XYZ file of C-alpha atoms in Angstrom:
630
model
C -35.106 29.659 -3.145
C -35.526 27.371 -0.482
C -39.417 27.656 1.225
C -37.333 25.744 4.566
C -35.016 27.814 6.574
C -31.454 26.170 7.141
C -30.953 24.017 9.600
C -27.581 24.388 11.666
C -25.715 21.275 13.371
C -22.406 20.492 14.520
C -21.928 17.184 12.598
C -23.351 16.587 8.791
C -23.006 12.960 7.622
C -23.936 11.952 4.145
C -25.195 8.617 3.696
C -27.305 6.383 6.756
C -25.211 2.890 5.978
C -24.651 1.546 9.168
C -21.292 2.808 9.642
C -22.306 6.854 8.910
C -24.825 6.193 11.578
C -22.735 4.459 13.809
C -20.809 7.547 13.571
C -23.478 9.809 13.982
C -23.683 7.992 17.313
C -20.706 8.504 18.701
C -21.004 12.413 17.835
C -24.316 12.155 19.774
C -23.405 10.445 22.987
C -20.236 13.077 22.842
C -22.364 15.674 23.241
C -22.473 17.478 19.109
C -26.268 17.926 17.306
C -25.731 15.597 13.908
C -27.673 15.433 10.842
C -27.971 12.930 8.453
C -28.649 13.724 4.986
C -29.391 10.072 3.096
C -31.301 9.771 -0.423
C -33.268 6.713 0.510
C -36.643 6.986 1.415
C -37.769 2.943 1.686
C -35.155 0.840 4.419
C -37.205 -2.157 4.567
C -36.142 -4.329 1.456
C -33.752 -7.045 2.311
C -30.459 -6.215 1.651
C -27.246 -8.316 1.637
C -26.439 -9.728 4.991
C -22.342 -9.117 6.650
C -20.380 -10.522 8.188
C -19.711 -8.709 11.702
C -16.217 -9.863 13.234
C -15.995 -10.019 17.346
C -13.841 -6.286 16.871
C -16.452 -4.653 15.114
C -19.302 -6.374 17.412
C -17.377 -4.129 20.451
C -18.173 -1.210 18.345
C -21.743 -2.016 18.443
C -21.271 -2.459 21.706
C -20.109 0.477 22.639
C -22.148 2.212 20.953
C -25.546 0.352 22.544
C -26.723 -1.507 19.109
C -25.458 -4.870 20.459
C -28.400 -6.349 22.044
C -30.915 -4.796 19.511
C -28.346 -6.434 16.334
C -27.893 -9.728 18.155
C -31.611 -10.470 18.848
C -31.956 -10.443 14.779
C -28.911 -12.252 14.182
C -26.825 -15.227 13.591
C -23.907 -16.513 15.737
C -20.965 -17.499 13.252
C -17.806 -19.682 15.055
C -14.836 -18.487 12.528
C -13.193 -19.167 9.273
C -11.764 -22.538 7.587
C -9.723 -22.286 5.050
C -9.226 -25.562 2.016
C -6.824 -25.548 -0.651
C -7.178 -28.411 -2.919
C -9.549 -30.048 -0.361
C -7.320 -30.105 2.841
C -8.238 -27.787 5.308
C -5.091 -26.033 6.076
C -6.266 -23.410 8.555
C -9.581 -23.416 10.937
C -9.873 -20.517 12.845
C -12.274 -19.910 16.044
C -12.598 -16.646 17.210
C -13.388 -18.609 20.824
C -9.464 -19.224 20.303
C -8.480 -15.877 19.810
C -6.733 -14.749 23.858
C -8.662 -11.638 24.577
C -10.951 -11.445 21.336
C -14.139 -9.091 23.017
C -16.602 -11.830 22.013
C -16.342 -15.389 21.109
C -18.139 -15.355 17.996
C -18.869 -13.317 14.714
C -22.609 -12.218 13.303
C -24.049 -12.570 10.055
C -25.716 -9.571 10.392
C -28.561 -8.501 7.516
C -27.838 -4.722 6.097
C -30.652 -3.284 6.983
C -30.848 -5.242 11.070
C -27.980 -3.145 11.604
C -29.654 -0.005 9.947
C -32.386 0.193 11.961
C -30.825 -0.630 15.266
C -28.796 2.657 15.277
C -31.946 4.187 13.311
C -34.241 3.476 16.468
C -31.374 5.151 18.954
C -30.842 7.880 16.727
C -34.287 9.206 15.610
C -34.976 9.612 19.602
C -32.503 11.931 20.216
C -33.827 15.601 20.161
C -30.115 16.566 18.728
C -30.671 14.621 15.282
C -32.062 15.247 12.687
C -32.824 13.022 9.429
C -33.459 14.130 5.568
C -34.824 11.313 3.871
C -34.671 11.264 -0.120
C -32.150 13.839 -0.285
C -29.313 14.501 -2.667
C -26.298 16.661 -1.874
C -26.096 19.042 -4.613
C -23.287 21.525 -3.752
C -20.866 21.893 -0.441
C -21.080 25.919 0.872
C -18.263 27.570 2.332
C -17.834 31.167 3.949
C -15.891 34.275 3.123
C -13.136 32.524 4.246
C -13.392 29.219 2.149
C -13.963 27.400 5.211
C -16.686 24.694 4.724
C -20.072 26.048 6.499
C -22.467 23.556 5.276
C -23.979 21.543 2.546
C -26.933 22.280 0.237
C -29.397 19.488 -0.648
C -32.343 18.682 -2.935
C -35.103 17.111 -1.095
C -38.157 15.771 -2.995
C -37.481 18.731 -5.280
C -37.088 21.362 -2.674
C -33.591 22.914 -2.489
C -32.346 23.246 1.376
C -29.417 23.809 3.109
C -27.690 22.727 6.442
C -25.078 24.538 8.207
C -22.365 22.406 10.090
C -18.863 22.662 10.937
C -17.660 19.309 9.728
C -19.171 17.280 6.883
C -18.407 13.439 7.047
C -18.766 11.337 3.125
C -20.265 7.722 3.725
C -22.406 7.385 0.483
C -20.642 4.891 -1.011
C -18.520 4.027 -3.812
C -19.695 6.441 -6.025
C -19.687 9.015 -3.419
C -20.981 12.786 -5.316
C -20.182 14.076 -1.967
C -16.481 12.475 -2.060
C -16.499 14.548 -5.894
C -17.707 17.789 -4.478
C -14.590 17.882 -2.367
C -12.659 17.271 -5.058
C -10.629 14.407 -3.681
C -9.829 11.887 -6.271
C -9.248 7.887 -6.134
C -6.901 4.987 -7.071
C -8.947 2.534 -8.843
C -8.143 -0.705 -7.212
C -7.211 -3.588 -9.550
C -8.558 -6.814 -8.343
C -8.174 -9.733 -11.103
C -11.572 -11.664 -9.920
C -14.802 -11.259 -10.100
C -17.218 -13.289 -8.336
C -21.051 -15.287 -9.442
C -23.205 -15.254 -5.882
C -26.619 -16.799 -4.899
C -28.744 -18.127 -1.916
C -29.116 -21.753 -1.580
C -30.052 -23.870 1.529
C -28.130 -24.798 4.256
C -27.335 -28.640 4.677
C -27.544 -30.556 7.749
C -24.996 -30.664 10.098
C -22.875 -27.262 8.459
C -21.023 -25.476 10.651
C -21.430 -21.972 11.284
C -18.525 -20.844 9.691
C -17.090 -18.531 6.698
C -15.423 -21.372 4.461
C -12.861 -20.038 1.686
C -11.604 -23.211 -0.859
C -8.446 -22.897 -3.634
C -7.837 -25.517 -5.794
C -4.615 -25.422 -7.909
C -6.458 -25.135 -11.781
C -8.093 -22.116 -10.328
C -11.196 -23.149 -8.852
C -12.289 -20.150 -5.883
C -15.227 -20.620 -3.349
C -16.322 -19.083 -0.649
C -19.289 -19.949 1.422
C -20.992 -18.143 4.203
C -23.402 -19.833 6.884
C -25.035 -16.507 7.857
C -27.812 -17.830 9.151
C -29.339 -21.107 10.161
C -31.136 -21.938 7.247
C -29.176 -20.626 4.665
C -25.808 -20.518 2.538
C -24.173 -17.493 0.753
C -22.406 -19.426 -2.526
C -20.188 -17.123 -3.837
C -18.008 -18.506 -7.328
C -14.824 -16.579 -8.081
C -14.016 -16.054 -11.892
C -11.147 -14.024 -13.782
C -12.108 -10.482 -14.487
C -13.865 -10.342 -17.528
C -14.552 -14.174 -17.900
C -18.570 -13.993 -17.573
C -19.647 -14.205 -20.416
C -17.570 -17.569 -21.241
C -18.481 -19.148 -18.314
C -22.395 -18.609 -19.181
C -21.339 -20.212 -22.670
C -20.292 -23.330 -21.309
C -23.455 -23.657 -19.564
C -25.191 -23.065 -15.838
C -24.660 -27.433 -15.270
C -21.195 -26.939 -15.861
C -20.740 -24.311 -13.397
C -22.558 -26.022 -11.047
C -20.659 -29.209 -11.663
C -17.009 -27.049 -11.315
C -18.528 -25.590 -7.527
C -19.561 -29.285 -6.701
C -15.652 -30.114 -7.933
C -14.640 -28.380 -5.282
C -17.243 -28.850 -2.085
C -19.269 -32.315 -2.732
C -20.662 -32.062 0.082
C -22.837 -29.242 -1.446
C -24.958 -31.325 -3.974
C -27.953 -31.483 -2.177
C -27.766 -27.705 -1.768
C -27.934 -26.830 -5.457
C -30.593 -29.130 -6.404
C -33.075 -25.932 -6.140
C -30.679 -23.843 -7.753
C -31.876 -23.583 -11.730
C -30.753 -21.291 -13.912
C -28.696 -17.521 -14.076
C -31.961 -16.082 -12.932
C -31.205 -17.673 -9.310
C -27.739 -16.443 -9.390
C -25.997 -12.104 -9.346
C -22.471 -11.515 -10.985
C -20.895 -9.240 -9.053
C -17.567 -7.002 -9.904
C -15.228 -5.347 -7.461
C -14.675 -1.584 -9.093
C -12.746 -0.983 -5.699
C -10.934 1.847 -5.181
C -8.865 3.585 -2.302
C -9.224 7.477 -1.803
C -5.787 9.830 -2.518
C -6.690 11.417 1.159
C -9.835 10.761 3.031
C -9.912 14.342 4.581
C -9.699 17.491 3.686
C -10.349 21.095 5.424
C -14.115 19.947 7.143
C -14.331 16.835 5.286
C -14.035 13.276 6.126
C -14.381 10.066 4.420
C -15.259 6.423 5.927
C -16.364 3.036 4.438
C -16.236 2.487 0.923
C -15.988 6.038 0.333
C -12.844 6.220 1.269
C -11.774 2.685 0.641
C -14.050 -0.141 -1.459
C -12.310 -3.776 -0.659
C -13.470 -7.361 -2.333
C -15.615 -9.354 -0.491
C -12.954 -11.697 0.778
C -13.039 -12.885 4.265
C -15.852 -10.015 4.785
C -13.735 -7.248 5.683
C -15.878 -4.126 4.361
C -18.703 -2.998 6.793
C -16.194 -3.983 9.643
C -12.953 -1.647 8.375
C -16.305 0.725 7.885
C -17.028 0.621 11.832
C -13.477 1.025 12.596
C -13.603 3.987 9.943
C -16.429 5.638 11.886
C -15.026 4.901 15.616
C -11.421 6.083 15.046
C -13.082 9.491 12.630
C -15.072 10.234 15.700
C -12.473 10.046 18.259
C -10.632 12.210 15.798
C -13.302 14.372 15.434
C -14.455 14.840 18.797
C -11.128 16.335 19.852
C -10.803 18.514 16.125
C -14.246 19.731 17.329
C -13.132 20.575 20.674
C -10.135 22.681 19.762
C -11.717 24.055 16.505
C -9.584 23.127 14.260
C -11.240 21.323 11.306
C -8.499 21.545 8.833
C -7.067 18.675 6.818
C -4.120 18.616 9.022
C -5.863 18.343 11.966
C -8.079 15.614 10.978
C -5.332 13.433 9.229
C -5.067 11.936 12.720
C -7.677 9.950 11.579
C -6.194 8.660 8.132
C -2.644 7.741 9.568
C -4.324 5.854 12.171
C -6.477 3.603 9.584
C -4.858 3.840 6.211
C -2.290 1.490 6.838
C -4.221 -1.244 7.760
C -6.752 -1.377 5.023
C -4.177 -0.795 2.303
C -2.499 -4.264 3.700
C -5.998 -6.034 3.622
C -6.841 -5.084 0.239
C -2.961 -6.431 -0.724
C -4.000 -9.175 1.352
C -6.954 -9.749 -0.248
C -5.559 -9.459 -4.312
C -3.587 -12.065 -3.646
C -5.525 -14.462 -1.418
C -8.807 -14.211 -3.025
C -7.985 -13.797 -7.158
C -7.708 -16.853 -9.384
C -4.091 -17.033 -10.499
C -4.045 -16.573 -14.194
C -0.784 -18.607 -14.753
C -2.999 -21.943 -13.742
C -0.764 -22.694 -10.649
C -3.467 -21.880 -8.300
C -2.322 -18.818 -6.776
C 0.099 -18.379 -3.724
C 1.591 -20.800 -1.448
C -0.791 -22.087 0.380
C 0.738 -21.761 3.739
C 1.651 -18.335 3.096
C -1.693 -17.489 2.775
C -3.189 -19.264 5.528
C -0.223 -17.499 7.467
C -1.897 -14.370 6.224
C -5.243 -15.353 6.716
C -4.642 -15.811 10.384
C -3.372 -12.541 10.416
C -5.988 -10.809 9.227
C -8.613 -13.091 11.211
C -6.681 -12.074 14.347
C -6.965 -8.329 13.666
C -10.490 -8.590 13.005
C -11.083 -10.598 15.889
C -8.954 -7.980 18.130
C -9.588 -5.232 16.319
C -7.062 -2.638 14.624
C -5.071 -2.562 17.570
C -3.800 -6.417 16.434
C -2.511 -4.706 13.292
C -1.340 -1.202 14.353
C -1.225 1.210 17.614
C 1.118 2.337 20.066
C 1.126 -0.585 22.527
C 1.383 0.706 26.567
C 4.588 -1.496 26.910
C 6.007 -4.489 25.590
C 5.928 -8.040 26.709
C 9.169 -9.033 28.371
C 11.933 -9.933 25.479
C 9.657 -8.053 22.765
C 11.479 -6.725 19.615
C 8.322 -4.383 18.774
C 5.514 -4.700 21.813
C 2.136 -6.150 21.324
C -0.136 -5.162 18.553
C 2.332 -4.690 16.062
C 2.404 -6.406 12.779
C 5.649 -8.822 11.618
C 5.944 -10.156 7.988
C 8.186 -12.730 8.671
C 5.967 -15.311 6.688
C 3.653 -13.219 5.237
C 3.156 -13.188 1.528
C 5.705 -10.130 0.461
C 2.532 -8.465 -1.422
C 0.565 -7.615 2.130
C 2.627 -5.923 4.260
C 3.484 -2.020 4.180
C 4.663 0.420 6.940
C 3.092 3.315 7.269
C 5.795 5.184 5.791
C 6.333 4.714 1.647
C 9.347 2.292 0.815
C 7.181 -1.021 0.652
C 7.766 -1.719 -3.148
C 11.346 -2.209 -2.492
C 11.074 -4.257 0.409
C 8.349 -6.525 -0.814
C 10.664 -6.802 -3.745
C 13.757 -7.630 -1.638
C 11.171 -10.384 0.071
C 10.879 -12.130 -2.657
C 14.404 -12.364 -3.963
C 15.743 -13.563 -0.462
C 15.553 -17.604 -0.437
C 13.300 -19.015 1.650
C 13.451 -19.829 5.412
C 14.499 -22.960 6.291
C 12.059 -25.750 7.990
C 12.788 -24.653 11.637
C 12.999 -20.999 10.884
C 9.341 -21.352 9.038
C 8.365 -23.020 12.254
C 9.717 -19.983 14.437
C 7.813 -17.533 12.374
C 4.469 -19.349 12.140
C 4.198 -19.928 15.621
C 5.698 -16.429 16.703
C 2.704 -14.982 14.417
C -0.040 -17.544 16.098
C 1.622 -16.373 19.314
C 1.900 -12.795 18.559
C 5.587 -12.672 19.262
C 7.875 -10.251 17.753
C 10.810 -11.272 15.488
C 13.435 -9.721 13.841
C 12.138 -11.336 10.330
C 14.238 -13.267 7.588
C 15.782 -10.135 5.760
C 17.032 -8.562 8.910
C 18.002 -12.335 10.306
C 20.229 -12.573 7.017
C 21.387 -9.426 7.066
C 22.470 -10.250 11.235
C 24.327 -13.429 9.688
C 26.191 -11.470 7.165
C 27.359 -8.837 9.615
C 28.655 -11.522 11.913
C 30.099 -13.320 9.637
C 31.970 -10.392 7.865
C 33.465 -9.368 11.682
C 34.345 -12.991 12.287
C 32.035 -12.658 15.132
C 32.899 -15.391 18.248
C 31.017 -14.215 21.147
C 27.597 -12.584 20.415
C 24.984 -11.055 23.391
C 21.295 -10.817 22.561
C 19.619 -7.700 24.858
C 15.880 -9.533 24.232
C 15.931 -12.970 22.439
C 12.182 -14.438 22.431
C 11.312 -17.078 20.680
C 14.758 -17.596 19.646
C 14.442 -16.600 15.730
C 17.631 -14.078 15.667
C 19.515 -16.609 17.976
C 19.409 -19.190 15.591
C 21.105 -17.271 13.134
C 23.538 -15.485 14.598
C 24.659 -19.018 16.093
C 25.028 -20.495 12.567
C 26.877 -17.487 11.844
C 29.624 -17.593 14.824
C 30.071 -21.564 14.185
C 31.296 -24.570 16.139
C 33.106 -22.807 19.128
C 31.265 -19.883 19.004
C 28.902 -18.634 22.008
C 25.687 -16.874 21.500
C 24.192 -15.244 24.765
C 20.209 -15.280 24.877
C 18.250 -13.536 26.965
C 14.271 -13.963 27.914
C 12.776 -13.114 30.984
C 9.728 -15.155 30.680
C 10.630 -18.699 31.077
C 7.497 -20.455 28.756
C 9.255 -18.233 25.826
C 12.569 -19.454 26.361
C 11.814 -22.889 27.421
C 9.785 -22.905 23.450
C 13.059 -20.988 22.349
C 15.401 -24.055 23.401
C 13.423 -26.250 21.463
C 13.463 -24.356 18.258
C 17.570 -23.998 19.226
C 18.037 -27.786 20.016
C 15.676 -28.477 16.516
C 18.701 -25.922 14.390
C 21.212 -28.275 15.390
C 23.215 -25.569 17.557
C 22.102 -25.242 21.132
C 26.139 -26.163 21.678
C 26.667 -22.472 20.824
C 23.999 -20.768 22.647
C 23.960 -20.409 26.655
C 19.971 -19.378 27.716
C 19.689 -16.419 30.637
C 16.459 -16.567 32.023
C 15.861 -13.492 33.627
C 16.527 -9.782 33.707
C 18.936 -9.499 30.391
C 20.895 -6.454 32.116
C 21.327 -8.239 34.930
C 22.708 -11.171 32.740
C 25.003 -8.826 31.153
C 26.656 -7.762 34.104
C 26.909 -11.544 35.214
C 28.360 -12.749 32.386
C 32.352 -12.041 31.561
C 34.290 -10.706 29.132
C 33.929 -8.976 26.124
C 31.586 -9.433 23.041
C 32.097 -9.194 19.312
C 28.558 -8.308 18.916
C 26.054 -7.254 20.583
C 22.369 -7.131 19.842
C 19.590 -4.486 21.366
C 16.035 -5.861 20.730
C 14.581 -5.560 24.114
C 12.288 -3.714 25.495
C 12.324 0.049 23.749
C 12.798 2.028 27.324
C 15.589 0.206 27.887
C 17.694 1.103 25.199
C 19.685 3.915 26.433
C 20.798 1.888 29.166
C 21.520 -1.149 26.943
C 23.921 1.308 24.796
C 25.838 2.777 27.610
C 26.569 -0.714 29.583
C 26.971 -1.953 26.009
C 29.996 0.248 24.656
C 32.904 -0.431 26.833
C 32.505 -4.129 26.534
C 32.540 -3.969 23.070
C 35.697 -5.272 21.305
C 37.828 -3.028 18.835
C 35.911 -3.674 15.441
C 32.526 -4.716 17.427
C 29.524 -4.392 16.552
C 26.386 -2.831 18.389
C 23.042 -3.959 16.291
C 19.757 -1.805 17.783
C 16.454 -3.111 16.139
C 13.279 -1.173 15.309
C 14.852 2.168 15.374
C 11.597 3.629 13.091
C 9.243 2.418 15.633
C 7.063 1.760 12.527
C 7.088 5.095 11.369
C 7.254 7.038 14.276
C 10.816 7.979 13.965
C 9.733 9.984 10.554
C 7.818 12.354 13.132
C 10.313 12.688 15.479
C 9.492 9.779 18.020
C 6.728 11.705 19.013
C 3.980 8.375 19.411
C 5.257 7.418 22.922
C 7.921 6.779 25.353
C 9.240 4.174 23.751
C 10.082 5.791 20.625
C 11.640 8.588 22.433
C 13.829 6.107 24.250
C 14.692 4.477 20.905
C 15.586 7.772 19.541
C 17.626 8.881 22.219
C 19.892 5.803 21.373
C 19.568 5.785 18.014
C 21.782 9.983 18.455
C 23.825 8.712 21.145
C 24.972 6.079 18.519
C 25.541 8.775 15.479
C 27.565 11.141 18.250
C 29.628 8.587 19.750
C 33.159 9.159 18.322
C 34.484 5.269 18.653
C 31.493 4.289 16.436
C 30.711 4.375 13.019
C 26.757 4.243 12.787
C 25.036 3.591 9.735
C 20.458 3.382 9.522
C 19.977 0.404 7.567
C 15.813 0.892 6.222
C 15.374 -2.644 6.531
C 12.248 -4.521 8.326
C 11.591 -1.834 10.801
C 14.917 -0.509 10.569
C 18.619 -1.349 12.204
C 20.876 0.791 13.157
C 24.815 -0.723 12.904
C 27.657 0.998 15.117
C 31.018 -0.331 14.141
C 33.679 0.492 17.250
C 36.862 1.564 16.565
């Protein structure tokens, strides 16, 4: 029997990384009494030092840890990227358009520990249990969850709270005692890491190499006098590498950054270095009724590109907002907090694909994906971290003018197939659809690399062939585009209608379609495509005639109108093309996520109802709905 009597607090968290305190944090300033329960005792060995993306830094921010972090820190520029010693990609998060901060931090564990530690440990609604070990999770009559009970240097105590959040880690016993299971992940690399100085002159910069006989660095100037070295190796290949010596892994990292040498001169034996293996793993579900899990309990990535402790602070912003308003209306069930999980799961599930494929010596010898591709991906991902989530995911407030999705959203037009998922479950055959469609031509690989630099939505290459085929098949002639962009589905539907065909674009903002014309003129057909500049309805009614096909990719409230001016001036055995008609999921729920979505779906019945069409869903990209007129 416990000689302490229980404490009671709104909020239990489990673990005092920096993201269960950072969440802890935002339970505080909202107003909720929090508890920490944590089995260290001693915070003040050194600890591995992060790397804190410009995103993540505006959750420190937020939170009031900024200044405290940055006075202890180092200011990192971005990412470069080599493969086979060209540097394909160099990325600057000062050249990121509306990144929060200019710059990354290579922020040491423990800085970050303490600076929430000092805010917390003030407040007279926290409370922290030092050296404790959670032992059993108590529930009422009911089987609600009503606390946790703890050891604490061998004293049994208990803690009553409505909502118990899991950050301790990989192995997490409080993650078991909720009996939620994981996925083991399955990276194929492991990785050999040490210390060494930092040379004169090297930027500040998180440099990733691939050379094509399977050679994988990555090197981290976290500071200004030193360098995090970190070797990649096949799973399970440790023990050969130490057999052919410590010189002749020195000599293979040296193979692939020179530039290094005097670096490793210090640099002795396998006592200097730490072989590290990625036992990842992604949670079933990351809630359940009163439970939630963040970090690497609920998802445990690679090191690559240093996503971890930053999807960890998105974890713990998005599980408090999610939290907050469970707490508010009382309802702590799994239901109610999934809010949480469908807002994050999505994006670290592409990461970690991401990251398999980007990161992992390729078995086969040939050095691992295309190397574009992956610096396509790369950019990507350095984008969303530089933006946070939002760059990935979200409901955007409204789209840019001639957007196919809106801002935010996430296109795979030259992603590597491997990365990209909707939130909703049919990514296997897509991906696998990916890679059996031929590659895009030079100019259409042009559209789609700078349409992802850009962040401009296209219709992507499946549903671009798939917009070919139906033209062709309907002996299209004259073809209107509601919402053209960058020109991407223009270009194909104007190879499609052929010499004496016309191919109506539309783009309201003129620096899109001026780039547009170029990409048209550089296809070879600009003779069969007439540019509208301006209000694409407005264009419609201007131009005369009738159309063979017309395509709705505009902007989403617009589609009901689009449909109804469409229809009558569509030709017997027409077709009407609307893109994105699952909003990325949304329409699984019932268009529920925004205006938008409701306009989308309000089209997407008016289409099924209307008696001259024949309307078939096509689950392809982010889905196309095809009405055939009669």
């Amino acid at each position: 029997m416990s000689e302490y009597p229980a404490s009671k607090v709104d909020v239990c968290v489990v673990g005092a990384g920096p993201h269960g305190l950072a969440f802890a944090k935002a339970l505080l300033d909202a107003g909720h009494s929090v508890a920490v329960v944590d089995r260290e005792t001693d915070r003040s060995g050194k600890r591995q030092t992060m790397l804190i993306q410009p995103g993540a830094i505006s959750v420190l921010d937020s939170l009031g840890v900024r200044p405290a972090v940055e006075r202890q820190t180092h200011r990192l520029d971005g990412y470069d990227y080599y493969v086979d010693g060209d540097r394909i990609a160099a990325l600057r998060y000062a050249d990121i358009e509306d990144s929060p901060f200019g710059y990354g931090l290579g922020v040491p564990y423990r800085v970050m520990q303490h600076a929430f530690l000092d805010e917390l440990v003030a407040h007279p609604d926290f409370e922290l249990f030092d050296g404790a070990v959670v032992d059993a999770l108590l529930k009422d009559a009911y089987g609600t969850l009503s606390g946790v009970a703890f050891t604490q240097n061998g004293v049994e105590r208990s803690l009553e709270c409505s909502l118990l959040v899991a950050a301790d880690g990989e192995g997490s016993p409080t993650r078991d005692l909720a009996g939620i299971s994981v996925q083991p992940a399955t990276w194929d690399y492991e990785a050999i890491t040490f210390l060494a100085p930092r040379p004169d002159g090297w930027p500040s910069v998180l440099s990733n190499y691939r050379a094509s006989d399977n050679r994988y660095l990555g090197l981290a100037a976290y500071s200004p006098d030193e360098l995090s070295v970190l070797w990649g190796i096949r799973s399970g290949s440790f023990e050969e590498v130490k057999a052919q010596g410590f010189d002749a892994l020195l000599d293979r990292i040296l193979s692939v950054e020179p530039r290094l040498r005097p670096a490793l001169e210090g640099i002795s034996g396998w006592e200097d270095v730490r072989h590290h293996s990625f036992p990842g793993h992604i949670a079933e579900t990351w809630v359940s009724d009163g439970v939630m899990l963040i970090g690497s309990t609920a998802h445990s990535l690679t090191t690559f590109g240093g996503q971890n402790m930053n999807l960890a602070l998105y974890d713990a912003q998005a599980a408090a907002r999610t939290a907050v308003r469970a707490l508010a209306e009382k309802d702590l069930t799994a239901a109610s907090l999934a809010e949480y999980e469908k807002e994050r799961r999505p994006l670290v599930e592409s990461i970690a694909k991401f990251q398999s494929q980007a990161a992992a010596p390729d078995t086969t010898g040939s050095g691992g994906p295309a190397a574009e591709a992956v610096a396509a991906g790369l950019r990507q991902m350095f984008r969303s971290m530089a933006l946070g989530p939002s760059a990935w995911q979200g409901a955007p407030a409204g789209p840019p003018a001639g957007s196919g999705r809106g801002p935010g959203a996430f296109d795979p037009s030259m992603i590597p197939t491997e990365i990209y998922r909707f939130d909703f479950r049919y990514d296997a055959a897509l991906n696998w659809a990916w890679k059996k469609a031929p590659k895009n031509d030079p100019v259409m690989t042009e559209i789609g690399m700078y349409a992802w630099e850009k962040n401009v939505p296209i219709i992507g290459p499946l549903s671009g062939r798939l917009l070919w085929q139906l033209a062709k098949i309907s002996g299209a002639r004259r073809v209107f585009e509601f919402g053209s962009a960058v020109g991407f589905s223009t270009i194909w539907l104007a190879r499609a209608v052929g010499p004496g065909g016309k191919v109506y674009y539309t783009e309201s903002d003129p620096e899109l379609a001026a780039k547009a014309a170029s990409f048209i003129e550089k296809a070879g057909v600009s003779d069969r495509v007439e540019l509208l500049v301006g209000d694409a309805l407005e264009s419609f009614r201007a131009v005369e005639g009738d159309f063979d096909l017309i395509l709705c990719d505009i902007d989403k409230r617009l589609y009901p109108e689009v449909f109804a001016m469409a229809l009558p001036r569509l030709v017997s055995g027409g077709l009407f093309v609307a893109d994105n008609i699952f909003w990325n999921g949304d329409a699984l729920t019932g268009y529920t996520r925004d205006p938008l979505g409701r306009a989308i779906g309000e089209t997407v019945d008016a289409m099924l109802a209307e008696e001259s069409l024949f309307t078939t869903l096509i689950p392809l990209g982010d889905g196309l709905a095809v009405g055939y007129k009669e």
